[in-house]
Coordinates of C-alpha atoms in Angstrom, one line a residue:
M56 CA 30.8 -0.9 22.8
I57 CA 28.1 -2.3 20.8
I58 CA 25.6 -4.4 23.1
I59 CA 24.4 -7.7 21.8
R60 CA 22.8 -10.0 23.9
N61 CA 21.7 -12.8 21.7
K62 CA 19.3 -14.7 24.1
P63 CA 16.4 -16.2 22.6
P64 CA 12.8 -15.0 23.9
S65 CA 11.4 -17.5 26.9
P66 CA 9.0 -19.8 27.0
E67 CA 7.2 -17.9 28.9
F68 CA 7.0 -14.5 26.6
L69 CA 6.6 -17.2 23.6
C70 CA 3.4 -18.4 25.2
Y71 CA 2.5 -14.8 26.1
M72 CA 2.8 -13.6 22.4
Q73 CA 1.5 -16.9 20.5
D74 CA -2.2 -16.1 22.5
F75 CA -2.4 -12.9 20.8
I76 CA -0.9 -13.4 17.7
S77 CA -3.4 -16.3 17.2
K78 CA -5.7 -13.5 18.1
Y79 CA -4.9 -10.1 16.3
N80 CA -2.7 -11.9 13.4
V81 CA -5.4 -10.6 10.6
P82 CA -5.2 -9.1 7.5
G83 CA -4.8 -5.2 7.6
P84 CA -4.0 -1.9 6.5
R85 CA -0.1 -0.1 7.0
Y86 CA -2.1 3.3 7.3
T87 CA 0.1 5.4 4.9
S88 CA -3.1 6.7 3.8
Y89 CA -6.7 7.1 5.1
P90 CA -8.4 5.8 3.7
T91 CA -6.4 3.3 2.4
V92 CA -6.7 2.7 -1.2
P93 CA -9.0 -0.3 -1.7
H94 CA -11.5 1.9 0.1
W95 CA -11.4 4.8 -2.1
H96 CA -14.2 6.2 -4.1
T97 CA -12.7 6.4 -7.1
E98 CA -16.3 6.9 -9.7
D99 CA -16.0 10.5 -7.9
H100 CA -12.7 11.2 -8.8
T101 CA -11.9 13.4 -11.9
E102 CA -8.8 15.3 -13.4
S103 CA -11.0 18.6 -12.4
R104 CA -11.9 17.7 -9.0
W105 CA -8.1 16.6 -8.8
K106 CA -6.5 19.8 -10.1
Q107 CA -9.2 22.1 -7.8
A108 CA -8.1 19.8 -5.0
V109 CA -4.3 20.5 -6.0
S110 CA -5.4 24.1 -6.4
D111 CA -6.9 25.0 -3.1
G112 CA -4.3 22.8 -1.2
F113 CA -1.3 25.0 -2.8
W114 CA -2.9 28.1 -1.4
R115 CA -4.0 27.0 1.5
N116 CA -0.3 25.6 3.0
G117 CA 1.1 28.6 1.8
K118 CA 2.6 27.4 -1.4
E119 CA 4.4 24.8 0.1
I120 CA 4.2 21.2 -1.2
S121 CA 6.8 18.0 -0.9
L122 CA 7.5 16.0 -3.6
Y123 CA 7.9 12.1 -4.3
I124 CA 9.5 10.7 -7.3
H125 CA 9.0 6.8 -8.8
L126 CA 12.2 6.1 -10.5
P127 CA 10.8 2.6 -11.2
F128 CA 13.7 0.8 -13.1
C129 CA 15.8 -2.1 -11.6
E130 CA 18.2 -4.4 -13.3
S131 CA 17.1 -7.6 -11.2
L132 CA 13.6 -8.6 -9.3
C133 CA 14.1 -8.5 -5.8
T134 CA 11.3 -11.3 -5.0
Y135 CA 10.4 -10.3 -1.7
C136 CA 9.4 -6.3 -3.5
G137 CA 6.0 -5.5 -3.2
C138 CA 6.5 -1.9 -5.4
T139 CA 5.5 -1.1 -8.8
T140 CA 8.7 -1.8 -10.6
R141 CA 10.1 -2.2 -14.1
I142 CA 12.8 -4.6 -14.6
T143 CA 15.6 -3.8 -17.7
Q144 CA 18.9 -3.3 -17.9
N145 CA 18.4 -1.0 -21.1
H146 CA 20.1 2.2 -19.6
K147 CA 18.6 4.3 -22.7
I148 CA 15.1 4.8 -21.2
E149 CA 16.3 7.3 -18.6
S150 CA 16.4 10.1 -20.8
K151 CA 12.7 9.1 -22.2
Y152 CA 11.0 8.8 -18.7
I153 CA 13.0 12.1 -17.2
T154 CA 11.3 14.1 -20.2
Y155 CA 7.7 12.8 -19.3
L156 CA 8.7 13.0 -15.5
L157 CA 9.8 17.0 -16.2
K158 CA 6.4 16.9 -18.8
E159 CA 4.0 16.0 -15.8
W160 CA 5.5 18.4 -13.6
K161 CA 4.9 21.6 -16.1
L162 CA 0.8 20.3 -15.5
Y163 CA 1.6 20.5 -12.1
L164 CA 3.1 24.4 -11.9
A165 CA 0.0 25.2 -14.2
T166 CA -1.9 23.9 -11.7
F167 CA -0.4 25.3 -8.8
G168 CA -1.3 29.1 -10.2
G169 CA 2.1 30.0 -8.5
Q170 CA 5.7 29.4 -8.0
P171 CA 5.8 26.6 -5.5
I172 CA 8.1 26.3 -2.4
I173 CA 9.9 22.7 -2.2
R174 CA 10.3 21.8 1.4
E175 CA 11.2 18.3 0.5
I176 CA 12.3 16.1 -2.2
H177 CA 12.3 12.1 -2.5
L178 CA 13.6 10.1 -5.0
G179 CA 12.1 6.7 -4.6
G180 CA 12.0 3.4 -6.6
G181 CA 12.5 0.6 -7.9
T182 CA 16.2 1.6 -7.8
P183 CA 16.8 5.6 -8.2
T184 CA 20.5 4.9 -8.6
F185 CA 19.7 3.0 -12.0
F186 CA 19.4 6.2 -12.9
S187 CA 23.2 7.7 -13.9
A188 CA 24.3 11.0 -12.1
E189 CA 24.0 13.1 -15.0
N190 CA 20.4 12.4 -15.6
L191 CA 19.4 12.3 -11.8
K192 CA 20.9 15.9 -11.8
T193 CA 19.0 17.1 -15.3
L194 CA 15.7 15.6 -13.4
I195 CA 16.6 17.7 -10.4
D196 CA 17.6 21.0 -12.0
G197 CA 14.4 20.6 -14.2
L198 CA 12.0 20.2 -10.9
T199 CA 14.0 23.4 -8.8
Y200 CA 14.2 25.5 -12.2
E201 CA 10.7 27.4 -11.7
A202 CA 10.4 26.5 -7.9
T203 CA 11.9 28.2 -4.8
L204 CA 13.5 26.0 -1.8
S205 CA 12.4 26.5 1.3
D206 CA 14.9 27.7 4.2
D207 CA 14.5 24.1 5.8
F208 CA 14.0 21.8 2.4
V209 CA 15.4 18.2 2.7
F210 CA 16.0 15.9 -0.3
G211 CA 16.6 12.4 0.0
F212 CA 17.2 9.2 -1.9
E213 CA 16.8 5.3 -1.8
G214 CA 20.0 3.8 -3.3
H215 CA 21.0 0.0 -3.8
P216 CA 24.5 -0.6 -2.3
N217 CA 25.8 -2.2 -5.7
N218 CA 25.0 0.6 -7.8
T219 CA 25.4 3.7 -5.8
T220 CA 28.4 4.9 -7.0
E221 CA 30.8 7.9 -5.7
E222 CA 29.6 9.9 -8.8
H223 CA 25.8 9.4 -7.9
L224 CA 26.9 11.0 -3.8
K225 CA 29.1 13.5 -5.4
T226 CA 26.2 14.7 -7.4
L227 CA 23.1 14.9 -5.2
A228 CA 25.3 16.4 -2.7
A229 CA 26.1 19.3 -4.9
L230 CA 22.4 19.1 -5.5
G231 CA 21.6 19.4 -1.9
F232 CA 21.0 15.9 -0.9
T233 CA 21.5 15.5 2.9
R234 CA 19.3 11.8 3.5
M235 CA 20.0 8.4 2.0
S236 CA 18.1 5.4 2.4
L237 CA 19.9 2.0 1.7
G238 CA 17.8 -1.5 1.5
I239 CA 19.8 -3.1 2.9
Q240 CA 16.6 -6.1 4.5
D241 CA 19.4 -8.7 5.8
F242 CA 23.2 -9.0 5.6
D243 CA 22.9 -13.5 6.2
Q244 CA 23.5 -14.6 2.5
E245 CA 21.0 -17.5 2.5
V246 CA 18.2 -15.2 2.8
Q247 CA 20.1 -12.6 0.3
K248 CA 20.0 -15.3 -2.1
I249 CA 16.5 -16.3 -1.7
I250 CA 15.0 -13.0 -2.6
N251 CA 17.4 -12.3 -5.2
R252 CA 18.8 -9.3 -3.3
K253 CA 22.5 -9.4 -2.8
Q254 CA 25.5 -7.4 -1.6
S255 CA 27.9 -7.3 1.0
F256 CA 28.7 -5.9 4.3
S257 CA 31.6 -4.2 3.3
Q258 CA 29.7 -3.0 0.1
V259 CA 27.3 -0.9 2.6
K260 CA 30.1 -0.1 5.1
E261 CA 31.9 2.0 1.8
V262 CA 28.8 3.4 0.3
T263 CA 27.9 4.7 4.0
A264 CA 31.6 6.1 4.9
L265 CA 30.9 8.0 1.0
A266 CA 27.7 9.4 1.8
R267 CA 29.0 10.9 5.3
T268 CA 32.3 12.2 3.4
Y269 CA 30.1 13.8 0.8
G270 CA 28.4 15.4 3.5
F271 CA 25.3 13.5 3.8
T272 CA 23.6 14.0 7.4
S273 CA 21.3 11.3 7.8
V274 CA 22.1 7.4 6.5
N275 CA 19.1 5.0 6.5
Y276 CA 18.8 1.6 6.7
D277 CA 15.9 -0.4 5.8
L278 CA 15.9 -3.8 7.4
I279 CA 13.0 -6.4 7.3
Y280 CA 11.9 -9.1 9.2
G281 CA 10.2 -12.3 8.4
L282 CA 12.0 -12.9 5.4
P283 CA 12.2 -16.6 4.3
K284 CA 15.0 -18.7 5.6
Q285 CA 15.4 -15.8 8.5
T286 CA 16.3 -17.0 11.7
I287 CA 16.5 -15.4 15.5
S288 CA 20.2 -16.1 15.7
G289 CA 20.3 -14.4 12.1
I290 CA 18.5 -11.3 12.6
A291 CA 20.9 -10.8 15.8
Q292 CA 23.7 -10.8 14.1
T293 CA 22.3 -8.5 11.3
I294 CA 21.2 -6.3 13.8
A295 CA 24.6 -6.1 15.1
Q296 CA 26.6 -5.6 12.2
T297 CA 24.3 -2.8 11.0
I298 CA 24.8 -0.9 14.5
A299 CA 28.6 -1.6 13.6
L300 CA 28.1 1.1 11.0
K301 CA 25.7 3.4 13.0
P302 CA 23.5 4.4 10.5
D303 CA 21.5 7.8 12.1
R304 CA 17.8 5.7 11.1
I305 CA 16.7 2.6 10.7
A306 CA 13.3 0.9 9.2
F307 CA 12.9 -2.4 11.0
Y308 CA 9.7 -3.5 8.5
G309 CA 7.7 -6.6 9.3
Y310 CA 7.7 -9.0 5.6
A311 CA 4.3 -8.1 3.3
H312 CA 3.5 -11.6 1.8
V313 CA 1.6 -10.4 -0.8
P314 CA 1.6 -13.1 -3.4
W315 CA -1.5 -12.6 -5.4
V316 CA -0.1 -9.0 -5.8
K317 CA 3.7 -10.2 -6.5
A318 CA 3.5 -13.7 -7.9
A319 CA 7.6 -14.4 -7.7
Q320 CA 6.6 -14.7 -3.4
K321 CA 5.0 -17.9 -4.4
S322 CA 8.1 -19.5 -5.0
Y323 CA 9.5 -19.7 -1.0
E324 CA 6.2 -19.4 0.9
Q325 CA 7.9 -23.0 2.5
Y326 CA 10.5 -20.8 4.0
L327 CA 8.6 -18.4 5.6
P328 CA 9.0 -17.9 9.3
S329 CA 5.6 -19.1 12.0
P330 CA 3.9 -15.2 13.1
A331 CA 5.5 -15.8 16.6
Q332 CA 8.9 -16.4 15.4
R333 CA 8.5 -13.3 13.2
Q334 CA 7.6 -11.6 16.5
S335 CA 10.4 -13.1 18.5
M336 CA 12.7 -11.5 15.7
Y337 CA 11.6 -8.3 15.8
A338 CA 11.7 -8.5 19.9
T339 CA 15.3 -9.5 19.2
G340 CA 16.2 -6.8 17.1
K341 CA 14.1 -3.7 19.0
K342 CA 15.9 -4.7 22.2
A343 CA 19.2 -4.5 20.7
L344 CA 18.9 -1.4 18.7
M345 CA 17.3 0.1 21.8
A346 CA 20.4 -1.1 23.9
N347 CA 22.7 0.8 21.9
G348 CA 21.1 4.2 21.9
Y349 CA 18.2 4.0 19.3
H350 CA 14.9 5.0 20.0
D351 CA 11.7 3.7 19.2
I352 CA 9.5 5.5 16.8
G353 CA 6.4 5.1 15.4
M354 CA 5.2 1.5 13.9
D355 CA 8.4 0.6 12.8
H356 CA 11.0 3.1 13.1
F357 CA 14.4 3.4 15.5
A358 CA 16.5 6.9 15.4
L359 CA 19.6 8.0 17.0
P360 CA 18.6 10.6 19.4
T361 CA 20.8 13.2 16.8
D362 CA 19.0 12.6 14.3
S363 CA 16.1 15.1 12.7
L364 CA 13.3 12.0 12.8
Y365 CA 13.9 11.5 16.5
E366 CA 13.9 15.3 17.0
A367 CA 10.1 15.4 15.1
F368 CA 8.9 12.6 17.3
A369 CA 9.9 14.2 20.5
T370 CA 8.7 17.5 19.7
G371 CA 5.5 15.9 18.2
K372 CA 6.0 16.8 14.7
L373 CA 6.5 13.3 13.1
H374 CA 4.3 12.9 10.2
R375 CA 3.2 10.1 8.1
N376 CA 2.2 9.8 4.7
F377 CA 2.7 7.3 1.4
M378 CA 6.4 8.4 1.8
G379 CA 6.3 6.7 5.2
Y380 CA 7.6 8.5 8.4
T381 CA 8.9 11.8 7.3
T382 CA 9.3 14.8 9.5
Q383 CA 7.7 17.6 6.4
D384 CA 4.4 17.9 7.0
T385 CA 3.3 20.6 3.9
N386 CA 0.1 18.8 3.6
L387 CA 0.3 18.8 -0.6
L388 CA 2.8 15.5 -1.6
I389 CA 2.6 15.6 -5.2
G390 CA 3.5 12.4 -6.4
L391 CA 5.3 11.8 -10.0
G392 CA 6.1 9.2 -12.4
M393 CA 4.1 5.9 -12.7
S394 CA 2.3 4.9 -10.3
S395 CA 3.4 7.5 -8.0
I396 CA 0.8 8.8 -5.4
S397 CA -0.4 12.3 -4.7
D398 CA -2.1 13.9 -1.4
S399 CA -3.7 17.3 -1.0
W400 CA -4.8 16.0 2.1
T401 CA -8.7 16.8 0.9
A402 CA -8.0 14.7 -1.8
F403 CA -6.0 11.5 -3.1
S404 CA -4.5 10.6 -6.7
Q405 CA -2.5 7.6 -7.9
N406 CA -0.9 7.5 -11.7
E407 CA -1.6 5.0 -14.1
K408 CA 0.7 1.8 -13.5
L409 CA 1.3 1.0 -17.1
L410 CA 4.4 2.8 -18.5
S411 CA 3.1 3.0 -21.6
R412 CA -0.5 4.2 -20.4
Y413 CA 1.9 6.9 -18.4
Y414 CA 2.9 8.4 -21.7
E415 CA -0.4 8.0 -23.3
R416 CA -1.9 10.5 -20.6
L417 CA 0.8 13.0 -21.0
D418 CA 1.0 13.0 -24.5
R419 CA -2.6 14.2 -24.8
N420 CA -1.3 16.7 -21.9
E421 CA -3.7 15.1 -19.3
L422 CA -2.5 14.3 -15.9
P423 CA -1.7 10.8 -15.8
I424 CA -3.7 9.8 -13.1
S425 CA -5.7 6.5 -12.7
R426 CA -7.8 6.1 -9.7
G427 CA -8.3 8.9 -6.2
H428 CA -10.6 9.8 -3.8
Q429 CA -12.5 12.8 -2.6
L430 CA -12.2 12.8 1.2
T431 CA -15.2 13.2 3.4
T432 CA -15.9 15.0 6.5
E433 CA -15.5 11.6 8.7
D434 CA -12.3 10.7 6.3
L435 CA -10.8 14.0 7.4
I436 CA -11.8 13.6 11.2
I437 CA -11.0 9.6 11.5
R438 CA -7.8 10.3 9.3
R439 CA -6.4 12.6 11.9
H440 CA -6.8 10.4 14.5
I441 CA -5.4 7.4 12.6
L442 CA -2.3 9.6 12.0
N443 CA -1.5 10.8 15.4
L444 CA -1.6 7.3 16.5
M445 CA 0.4 6.1 14.2
C446 CA 2.9 9.3 14.7
N447 CA 2.4 9.4 18.8
F448 CA 0.6 7.1 20.0
E449 CA -2.0 8.6 21.7
T450 CA -4.7 10.9 20.3
T451 CA -7.7 13.0 21.6
W452 CA -10.6 14.2 20.4
E453 CA -13.8 16.4 21.0
V454 CA -17.3 14.9 22.0
S455 CA -18.7 17.3 18.7
E456 CA -16.1 15.3 16.5
L457 CA -17.5 11.9 17.7
L458 CA -21.4 13.4 17.1
E459 CA -19.8 14.2 13.5
I460 CA -18.9 10.9 12.2
G461 CA -21.7 9.2 14.8
F462 CA -18.9 7.7 17.3
G463 CA -17.8 5.7 14.1
F464 CA -15.4 3.6 15.4
N465 CA -15.4 0.0 16.1
T466 CA -16.1 0.3 20.1
N467 CA -16.0 -4.0 20.6
L468 CA -12.6 -3.9 19.2
L469 CA -11.5 -0.9 21.6
A470 CA -13.1 -2.6 24.1
T471 CA -11.6 -5.7 23.9
L472 CA -7.7 -4.0 23.3
V473 CA -8.5 -2.4 26.9
T474 CA -9.1 -5.8 28.1
D475 CA -5.8 -7.1 27.0
G476 CA -3.6 -3.9 27.9
F477 CA -3.2 -2.7 24.9
I478 CA -4.7 0.5 25.1
Q479 CA -6.3 3.5 27.3
W480 CA -9.7 4.5 26.2
T481 CA -11.7 7.4 27.8
D482 CA -14.0 9.8 26.8
T483 CA -11.7 12.0 25.2
G484 CA -8.9 9.8 23.5
I485 CA -7.0 7.0 23.2
K486 CA -3.5 6.2 24.8
I487 CA -1.8 3.0 23.3
N488 CA 0.7 1.3 26.2
D489 CA 4.0 -0.2 25.4
A490 CA 2.2 -3.5 25.4
G491 CA 0.3 -2.4 22.7
K492 CA 2.8 -0.9 19.9
P493 CA 3.3 -4.2 18.3
F494 CA -0.4 -4.1 17.3
I495 CA -0.5 -0.9 16.1
R496 CA -2.5 -1.6 13.0
N497 CA -4.6 -3.7 14.4
I498 CA -5.4 -0.5 17.3
C499 CA -5.7 2.5 14.1
M500 CA -8.2 -1.0 12.4
A501 CA -10.5 0.0 15.4
L502 CA -11.0 3.6 14.4
D503 CA -11.3 2.5 10.4
A504 CA -15.0 2.9 9.9
R505 CA -14.7 2.5 6.2
L506 CA -12.9 -1.2 6.9
W507 CA -15.0 -2.2 9.6
R508 CA -18.3 -1.2 7.8
S509 CA -17.1 -2.6 4.5
S510 CA -18.9 -5.7 2.7
Q511 CA -15.9 -6.6 0.6
Q512 CA -12.7 -8.6 1.4
A513 CA -9.7 -6.2 0.8
S514 CA -6.6 -8.2 0.4
F515 CA -3.8 -6.6 3.3
S516 CA -0.7 -8.2 4.3
Q517 CA -0.9 -9.8 7.9
T518 CA -0.4 -7.5 11.0
L519 CA 2.0 -9.3 13.1

């Protein structure tokens, strides 16, 4: 039985939240990395240093790696999307792009100096199912040909309900894929129209059922609150429809309004809900999901107790990187494709964002990196604590660590967070209270030494 209590938040709750929203709704990172991209020291990053970091990470991690493949093409522009994409209906470009992906992979194979053990492959985008099933098979076969698969490998892909076909699911399942993520965002047709993302409930239902038929054991839905023309009652209806299809996990993100990055977002600014309405939408959705068996995980995820994401959270093994929350923590993530980001744990590297530049660099047999960062000792310490907070809602430290970084936290902000009842802060660590979970980005900002020491004004979406 689906439990939905479509009751608007009380005036007391709205007043309570409004005070904190006014105080904490500031631009801030989502912490898929630390340091965050705007605070990378790119001038110190070279291809030779990156190759050394990759080689060191490869052997340090027992040759185990995760792969993220960026497939940037979409047939139409979803105006809410902040990802790096290329809009086209020309499918002849598929083969060339895959050829260059595999060329980049060959360069990494040479850098490793040994046969990699692949624990994870994730196809992101863009729209991975823009590519034909046959071309996706060519890609996966090329990636795995000179590699070993770990015993617990996990393959997943992001799909659009409109063009994820039975042939896609059949082919990917045969290649070992068991996870599918569908970008739903909202079932309300008015919201879909204004963000140019149209798919019906019946299409989503059909693709979900087909995936389960072909053995996919984990189905995720991406939902977004704070979109233009969204209402609290509309969110409640979308959540009810989602629960009816019972995906194994749900990512319930706050919409990131970044018109300085994506100009198309300017067209609907007058229709955006207020920060207080956004938080009411999230509270409404969270309450319904938890009343129907989903568990609150990390910053913005929910999962059934049978899903591996919940199991990772419950056992303290949840990880977060540029792919979001994941159950795999190899500490060596290689991103292939235009604009992809890689992480060796001690360094980050991002590929060229222009497709022409990506191709040009590979034509010269160069890794197509455009910027990156070598982590300092302080970076590594702070990174671990922010990761712990994002994944486990708590972190502990030794006094020697604090001495190493010169007590490099924003203690004034931490004290305020304690006063507001959001965290417990002691000499040995931080624990986030239930009241503080919606403010987790703000809490992590208190530990972000590069953010609060910086004189530059980085551009981030609002935290609430």
